[in-house]
Every structure is written in C-alpha cells, then in structure tokens.
Short mmCIF file of C-alpha atoms and ligand atoms in Angstrom, two decimals:
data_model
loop_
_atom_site.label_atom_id
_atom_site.label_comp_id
_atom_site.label_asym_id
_atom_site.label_seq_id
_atom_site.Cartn_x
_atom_site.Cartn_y
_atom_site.Cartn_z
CA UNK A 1138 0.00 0.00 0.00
CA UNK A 1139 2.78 2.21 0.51
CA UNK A 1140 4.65 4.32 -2.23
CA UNK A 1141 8.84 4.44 -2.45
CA UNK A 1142 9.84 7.42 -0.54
CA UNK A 1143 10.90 10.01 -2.63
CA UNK A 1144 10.28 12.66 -0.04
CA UNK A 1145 14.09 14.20 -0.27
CA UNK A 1146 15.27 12.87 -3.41
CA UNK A 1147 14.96 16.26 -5.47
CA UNK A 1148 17.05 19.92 -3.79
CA UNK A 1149 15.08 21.33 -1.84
CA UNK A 1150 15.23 25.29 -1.72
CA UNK A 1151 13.80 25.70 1.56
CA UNK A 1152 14.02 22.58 3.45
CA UNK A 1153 10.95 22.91 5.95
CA UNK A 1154 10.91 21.09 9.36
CA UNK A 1155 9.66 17.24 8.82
CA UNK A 1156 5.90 16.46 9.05
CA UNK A 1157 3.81 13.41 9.59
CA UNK A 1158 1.62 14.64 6.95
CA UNK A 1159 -0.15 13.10 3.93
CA UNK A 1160 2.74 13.00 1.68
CA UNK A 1161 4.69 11.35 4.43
CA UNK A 1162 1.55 8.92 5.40
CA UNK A 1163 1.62 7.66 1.93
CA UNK A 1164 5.39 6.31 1.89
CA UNK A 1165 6.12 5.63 5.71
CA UNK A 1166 5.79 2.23 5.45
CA UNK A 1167 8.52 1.97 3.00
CA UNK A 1168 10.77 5.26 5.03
CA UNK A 1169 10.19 2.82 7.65
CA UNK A 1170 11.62 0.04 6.45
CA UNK A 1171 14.76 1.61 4.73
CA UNK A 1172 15.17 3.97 7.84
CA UNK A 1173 14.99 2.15 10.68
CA UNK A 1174 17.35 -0.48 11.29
CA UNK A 1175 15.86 -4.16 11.61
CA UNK A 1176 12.49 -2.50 11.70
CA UNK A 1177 10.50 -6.02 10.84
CA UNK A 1178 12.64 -7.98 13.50
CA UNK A 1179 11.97 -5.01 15.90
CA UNK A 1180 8.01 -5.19 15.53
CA UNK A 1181 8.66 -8.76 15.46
CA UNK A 1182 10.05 -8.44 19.42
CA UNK A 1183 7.43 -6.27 20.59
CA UNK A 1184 4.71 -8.45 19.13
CA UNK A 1185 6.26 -11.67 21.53
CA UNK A 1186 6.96 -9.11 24.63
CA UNK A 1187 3.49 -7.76 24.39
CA UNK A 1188 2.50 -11.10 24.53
CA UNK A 1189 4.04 -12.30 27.57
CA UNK A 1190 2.25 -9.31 29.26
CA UNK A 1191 -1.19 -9.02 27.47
CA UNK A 1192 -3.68 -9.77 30.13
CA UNK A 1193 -7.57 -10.95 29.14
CA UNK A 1194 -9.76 -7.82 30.26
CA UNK A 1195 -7.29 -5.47 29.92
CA UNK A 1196 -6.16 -2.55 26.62
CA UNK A 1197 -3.17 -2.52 25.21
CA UNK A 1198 -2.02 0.92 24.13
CA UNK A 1199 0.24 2.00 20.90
CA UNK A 1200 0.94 5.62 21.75
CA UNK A 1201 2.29 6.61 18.13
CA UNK A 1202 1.11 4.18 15.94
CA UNK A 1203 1.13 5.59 12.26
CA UNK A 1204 0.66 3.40 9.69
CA UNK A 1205 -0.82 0.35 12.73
CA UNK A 1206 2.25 -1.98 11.70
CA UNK A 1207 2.61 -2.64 15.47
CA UNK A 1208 -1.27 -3.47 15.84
CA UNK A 1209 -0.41 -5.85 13.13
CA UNK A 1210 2.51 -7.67 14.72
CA UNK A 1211 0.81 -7.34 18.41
CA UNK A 1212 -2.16 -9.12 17.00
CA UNK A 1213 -0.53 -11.94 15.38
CA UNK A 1214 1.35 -13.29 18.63
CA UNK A 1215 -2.27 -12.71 20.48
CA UNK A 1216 -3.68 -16.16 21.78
CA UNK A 1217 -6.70 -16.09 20.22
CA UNK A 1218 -9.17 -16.51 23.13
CA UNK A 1219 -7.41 -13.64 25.01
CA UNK A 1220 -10.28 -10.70 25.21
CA UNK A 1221 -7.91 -6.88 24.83
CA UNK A 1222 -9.02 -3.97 23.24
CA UNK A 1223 -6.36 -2.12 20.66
CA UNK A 1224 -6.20 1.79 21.34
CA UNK A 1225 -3.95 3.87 18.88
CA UNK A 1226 -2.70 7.23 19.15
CA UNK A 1227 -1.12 9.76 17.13
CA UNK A 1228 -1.36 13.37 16.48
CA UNK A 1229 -1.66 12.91 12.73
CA UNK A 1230 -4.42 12.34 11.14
CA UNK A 1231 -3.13 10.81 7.79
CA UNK A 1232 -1.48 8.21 9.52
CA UNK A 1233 -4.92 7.45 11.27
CA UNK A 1234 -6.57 7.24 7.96
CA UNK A 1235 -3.80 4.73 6.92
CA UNK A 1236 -3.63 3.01 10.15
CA UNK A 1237 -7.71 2.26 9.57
CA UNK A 1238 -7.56 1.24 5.58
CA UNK A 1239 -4.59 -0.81 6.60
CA UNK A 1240 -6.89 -2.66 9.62
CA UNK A 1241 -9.70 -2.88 7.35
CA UNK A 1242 -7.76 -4.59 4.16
CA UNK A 1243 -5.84 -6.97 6.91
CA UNK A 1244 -9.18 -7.87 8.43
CA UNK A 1245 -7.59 -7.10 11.77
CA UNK A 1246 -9.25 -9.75 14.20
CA UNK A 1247 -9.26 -7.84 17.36
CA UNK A 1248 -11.81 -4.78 18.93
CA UNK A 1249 -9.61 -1.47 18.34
CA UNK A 1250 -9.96 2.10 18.47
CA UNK A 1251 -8.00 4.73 16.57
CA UNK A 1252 -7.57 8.38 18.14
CA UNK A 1253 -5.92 11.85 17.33
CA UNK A 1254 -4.38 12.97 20.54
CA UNK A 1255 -1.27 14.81 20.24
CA UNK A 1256 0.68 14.19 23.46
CA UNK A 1257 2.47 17.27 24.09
CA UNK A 1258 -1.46 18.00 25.26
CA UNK A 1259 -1.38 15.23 27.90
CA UNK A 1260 -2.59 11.87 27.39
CA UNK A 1261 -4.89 9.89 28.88
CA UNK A 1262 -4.59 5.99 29.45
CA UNK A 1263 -6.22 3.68 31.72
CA UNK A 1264 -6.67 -0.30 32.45
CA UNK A 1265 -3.36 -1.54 30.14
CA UNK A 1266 -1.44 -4.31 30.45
CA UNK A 1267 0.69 -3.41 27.63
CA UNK A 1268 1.71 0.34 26.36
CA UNK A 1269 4.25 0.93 23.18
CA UNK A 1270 5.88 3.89 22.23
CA UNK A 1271 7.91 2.95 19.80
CA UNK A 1272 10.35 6.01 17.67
CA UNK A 1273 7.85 8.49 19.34
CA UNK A 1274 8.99 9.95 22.84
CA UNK A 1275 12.01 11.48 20.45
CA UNK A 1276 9.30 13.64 18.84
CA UNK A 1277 7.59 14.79 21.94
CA UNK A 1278 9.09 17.98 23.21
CA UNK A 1279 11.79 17.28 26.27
CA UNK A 1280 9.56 19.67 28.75
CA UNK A 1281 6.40 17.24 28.06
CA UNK A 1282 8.79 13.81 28.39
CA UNK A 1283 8.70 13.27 31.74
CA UNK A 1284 4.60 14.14 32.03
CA UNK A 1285 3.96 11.45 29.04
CA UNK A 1286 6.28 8.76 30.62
CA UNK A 1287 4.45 9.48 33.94
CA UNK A 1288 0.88 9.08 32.48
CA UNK A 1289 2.23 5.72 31.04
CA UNK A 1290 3.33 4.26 34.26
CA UNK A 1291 -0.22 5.45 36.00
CA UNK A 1292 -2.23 4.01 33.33
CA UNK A 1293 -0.22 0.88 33.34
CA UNK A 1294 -1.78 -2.09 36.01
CA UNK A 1295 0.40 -4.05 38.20
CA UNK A 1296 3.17 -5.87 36.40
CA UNK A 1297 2.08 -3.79 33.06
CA UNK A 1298 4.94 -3.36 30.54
CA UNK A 1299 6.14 -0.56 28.61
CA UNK A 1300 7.85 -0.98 25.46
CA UNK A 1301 9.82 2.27 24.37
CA UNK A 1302 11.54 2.02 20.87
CA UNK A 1303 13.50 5.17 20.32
CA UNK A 1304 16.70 6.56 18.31
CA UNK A 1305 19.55 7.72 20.81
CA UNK A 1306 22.39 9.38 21.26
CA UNK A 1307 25.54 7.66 22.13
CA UNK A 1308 26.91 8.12 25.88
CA UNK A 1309 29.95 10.09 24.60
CA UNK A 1310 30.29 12.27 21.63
CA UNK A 1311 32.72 10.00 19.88
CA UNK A 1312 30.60 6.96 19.33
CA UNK A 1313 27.82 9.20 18.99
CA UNK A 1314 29.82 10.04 15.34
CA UNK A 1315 30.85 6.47 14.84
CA UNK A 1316 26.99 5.26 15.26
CA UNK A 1317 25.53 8.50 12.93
CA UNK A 1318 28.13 7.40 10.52
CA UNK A 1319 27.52 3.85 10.26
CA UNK A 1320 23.80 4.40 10.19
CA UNK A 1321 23.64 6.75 6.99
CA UNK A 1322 25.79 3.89 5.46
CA UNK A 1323 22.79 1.66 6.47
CA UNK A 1324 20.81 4.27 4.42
CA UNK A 1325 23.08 3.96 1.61
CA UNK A 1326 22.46 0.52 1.25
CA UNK A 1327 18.88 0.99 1.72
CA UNK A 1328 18.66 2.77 -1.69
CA UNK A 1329 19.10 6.43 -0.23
CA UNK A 1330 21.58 9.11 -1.87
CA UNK A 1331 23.50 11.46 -0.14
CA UNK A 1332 21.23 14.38 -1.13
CA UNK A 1333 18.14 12.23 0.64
CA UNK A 1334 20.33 11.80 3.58
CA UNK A 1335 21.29 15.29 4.08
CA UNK A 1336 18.16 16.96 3.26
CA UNK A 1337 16.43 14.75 5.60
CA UNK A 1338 19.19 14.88 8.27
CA UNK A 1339 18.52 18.59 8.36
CA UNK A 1340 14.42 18.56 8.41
CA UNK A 1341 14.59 16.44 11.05
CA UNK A 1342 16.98 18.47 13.19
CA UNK A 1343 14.43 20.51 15.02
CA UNK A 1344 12.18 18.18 15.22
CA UNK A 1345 13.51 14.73 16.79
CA UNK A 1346 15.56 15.09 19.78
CA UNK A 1347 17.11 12.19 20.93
CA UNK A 1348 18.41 10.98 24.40
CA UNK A 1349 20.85 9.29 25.48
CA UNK A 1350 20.12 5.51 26.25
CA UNK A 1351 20.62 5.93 29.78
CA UNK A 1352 18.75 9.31 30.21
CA UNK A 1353 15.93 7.40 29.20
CA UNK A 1354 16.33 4.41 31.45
CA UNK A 1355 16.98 7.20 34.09
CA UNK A 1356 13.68 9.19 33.13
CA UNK A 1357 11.44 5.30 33.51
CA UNK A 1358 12.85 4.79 37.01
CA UNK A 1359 12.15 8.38 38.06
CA UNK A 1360 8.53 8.04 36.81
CA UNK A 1361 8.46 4.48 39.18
CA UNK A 1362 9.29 1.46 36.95
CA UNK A 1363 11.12 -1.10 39.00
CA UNK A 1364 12.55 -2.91 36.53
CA UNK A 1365 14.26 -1.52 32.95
CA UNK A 1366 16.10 -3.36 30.37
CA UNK A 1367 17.76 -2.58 26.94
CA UNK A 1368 16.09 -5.71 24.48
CA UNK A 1369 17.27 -4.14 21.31
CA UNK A 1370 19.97 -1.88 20.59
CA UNK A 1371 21.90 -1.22 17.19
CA UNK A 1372 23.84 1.71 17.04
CA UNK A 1373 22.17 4.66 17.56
CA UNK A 1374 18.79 2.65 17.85
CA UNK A 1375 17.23 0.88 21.28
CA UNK A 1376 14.57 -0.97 22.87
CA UNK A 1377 13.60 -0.48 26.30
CA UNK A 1378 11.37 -3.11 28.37
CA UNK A 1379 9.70 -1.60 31.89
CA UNK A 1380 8.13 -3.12 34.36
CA UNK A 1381 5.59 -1.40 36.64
C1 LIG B 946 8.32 7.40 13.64
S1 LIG B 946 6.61 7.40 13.72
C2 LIG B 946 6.21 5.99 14.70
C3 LIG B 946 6.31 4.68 14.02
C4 LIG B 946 5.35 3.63 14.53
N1 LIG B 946 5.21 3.64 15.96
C5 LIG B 946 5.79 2.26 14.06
O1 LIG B 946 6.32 1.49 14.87
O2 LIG B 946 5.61 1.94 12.87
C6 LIG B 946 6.17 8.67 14.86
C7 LIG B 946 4.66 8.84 14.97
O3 LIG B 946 4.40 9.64 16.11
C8 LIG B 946 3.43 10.61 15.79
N2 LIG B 946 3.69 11.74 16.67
C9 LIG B 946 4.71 12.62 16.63
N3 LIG B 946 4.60 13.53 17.62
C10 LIG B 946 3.48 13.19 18.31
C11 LIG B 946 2.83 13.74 19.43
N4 LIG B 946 3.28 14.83 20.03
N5 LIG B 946 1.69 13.15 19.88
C12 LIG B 946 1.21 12.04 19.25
N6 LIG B 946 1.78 11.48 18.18
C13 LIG B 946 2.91 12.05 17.72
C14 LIG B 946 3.63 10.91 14.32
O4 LIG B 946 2.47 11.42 13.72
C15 LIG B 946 4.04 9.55 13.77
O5 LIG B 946 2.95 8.84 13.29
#
C-alpha cells in the first residue's frame, strides 16, 4: 500500500521542518523500512513481549502508531481466546486514515480504536497491560517527556509493561559520530543518496531530539518502573522493556 519514498530525493530550496503529513503517510511504510534499522525484527520483538504481558480484560495501548504496523505484529502473537481492546494514538491524522484502511484490508481480528491525541497535550490511558511507544517519545518535546512517561506508568496495572523504541544518542560524543556514521551507510544501502540523507538529516533536526540511552532508562525509574532493560539496541537505535 505504501509508495517508495521520494520525499528528499529532489534539492530542496527551503528545506521545511519534517511532518507526519499526507505525503509522508503515503510512503512511511517503506521510510520505515529503509530507515529504521531491523524494523521487521523489531516489531517482530514487541509483538512476543506484548505477549508475555497481554492480560484478558485489559487494553493494550500504541501511543504513536502511524501506519498500525505494530497493531499488526501485536495481534498476530495474540492467543486467540485472550479478550484486549487495541487503542492507537497519534497526532496525525493521515497516519490514522492509513492506520484504519490498513486494519480494514488486513481484516484485523481484534476490537480497536484509533484516536488523534497529540501528546504534548497530555494523554490519557487507563486499564493496560501493555503500552508501546515505539520512535515516538524522540518527537515529543523534552519539557512534556517526563509528564507522558508518567501518564504511562499510571495508566499501566500491576506488572504492566512498557515498550519504548526510540533513536539515541551515544553516551559520549565520539561513538555518537561512529553510530551516525555507520547508520547513513545503512541508508546507503537501503537505496538512499546522499542528497536524501542530508536533506532529511537537516528537516529532522528541530524536530527529533534524541536521548541518550541511559537518560531514558533514568527518566522510567524516576517516573516508578522497578525494573528496565535494553532488548534491542543497534547503534544509535534501542529498545527499552519496563516493568511497573
Ligand atoms: C516514527 S513514527 C512511529 C512509528 C510507529 N510507531 C511504528 O512502529 O511503525 C512517529 C509517529 O508519532 C506521531 N507523533 C509525533 N509527535 C506526536 C505527538 N506529540 N503526539 C502524538 N503522536 C505524535 C507521528 O504522527 C508519527 O505517526
């Protein structure tokens, strides 16, 4: 369903701040895929983590979800018999719309509601056994973080997990460069030219704002998780499991 992104391919004169708009809704699946290192293999994880914690009776939460690739990959480790309810965020509604035609065409099997809730604004959750954020918290502004995070944790039950998926910063400045590096190589291989890389390098510069790995473990224990471990990390990309 989704086009090859050309978003960056042709100079841009003014290169505007990035967007989750329509013309991005209509490649991300395929930005995804050439952007974000071992993106199947990561959905693939969360889908068997969220698994282990899904409890019958209870809402799982994707707080970001686009283009619903994670309601996909949730839904297919599900047992069958288990009774959760899908709820979907995201502050753009083109990504809704392709989340829902996406749902619709896969005949996804479980109850699920899609909602446009930018969380800068605050967010609501309640009764979840599992919550995913996954390359998200880097967009919300660093003064909101901490109020999200928190929200998480208090909509969360007892023994709820959090799965946070996010692009970080290395600890010190030099691997920071060695990771940067070796991921717009990955991006070279994935088909994209210099001038995509750059262009797109610099739209997103005001716009995602990465920690570092352990400034985000740091920020989940300060909100109350007990327990926090790294289940994915490639360079300058990690997973983060939490435990409430
Ligand atoms: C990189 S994408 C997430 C990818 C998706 N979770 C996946 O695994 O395929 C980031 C998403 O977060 C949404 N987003 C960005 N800032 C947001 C905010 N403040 N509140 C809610 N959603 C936001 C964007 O619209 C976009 O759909």
């Amino acid at each position: 369903m989704s086009e090859t992104d050309k978003l960056f391919a042709e100079t841009r004169v003014r290169n505007e701040d990035f967007t989750f708009g329509k013309d991005t809704a209509a490649v991300f699946d395929d930005m995804l895929d050439r952007s974000v290192p071992f993106y199947a293999e990561i959905q693939r994880m969360l889908g068997e983590l969220s698994a282990d914690f899904a409890v019958d009776g209870t809402a799982i939460f994707d707080l970001g979800c686009s283009t619903a690739n994670t309601f996909l990959a949730v839904g297919a480790m599900l047992r069958p018999e288990l009774n959760v309810r899908f709820v979907g965020l995201d502050s753009s509604e083109d990504m809704l719309r392709r989340a829902e035609q996406k749902l619709v065409a896969t005949r996804f099997p479980w109850s699920y509601t899609l909602a446009h809730q930018d969380m800068n604004d605050g967010l609501q959750i309640e009764n979840a056994s599992v919550a995913l954020m996954v390359l998200t918290l880097q967009f919300v502004r660093p003064l909101n973080r901490e109020a999200v995070v928190s929200s998480v944790y208090r909509g969360l039950n007892h023994n709820g997990c959090f799965l946070l998926v996010e692009k970080v910063l290395g600890e010190h400045s030099t691997f920071n460069r060695l990771f940067i590096d070796h991921y717009y190589e990955m991006k070279r291989r994935k088909g994209y030219s210099d001038l995509e890389i750059s262009q797109k390098r610099e739209a997103l510069e005001n716009v995602l704002i990465p920690y570092r790995l352990e400034e985000n473990k740091r920020l989940l224990r300060h909100v109350g998780f007990q327990h926090v471990d790294v289940f994915f990390k490639w360079y300058n990309f990690c997973g983060i499991i939490a435990i409430k």
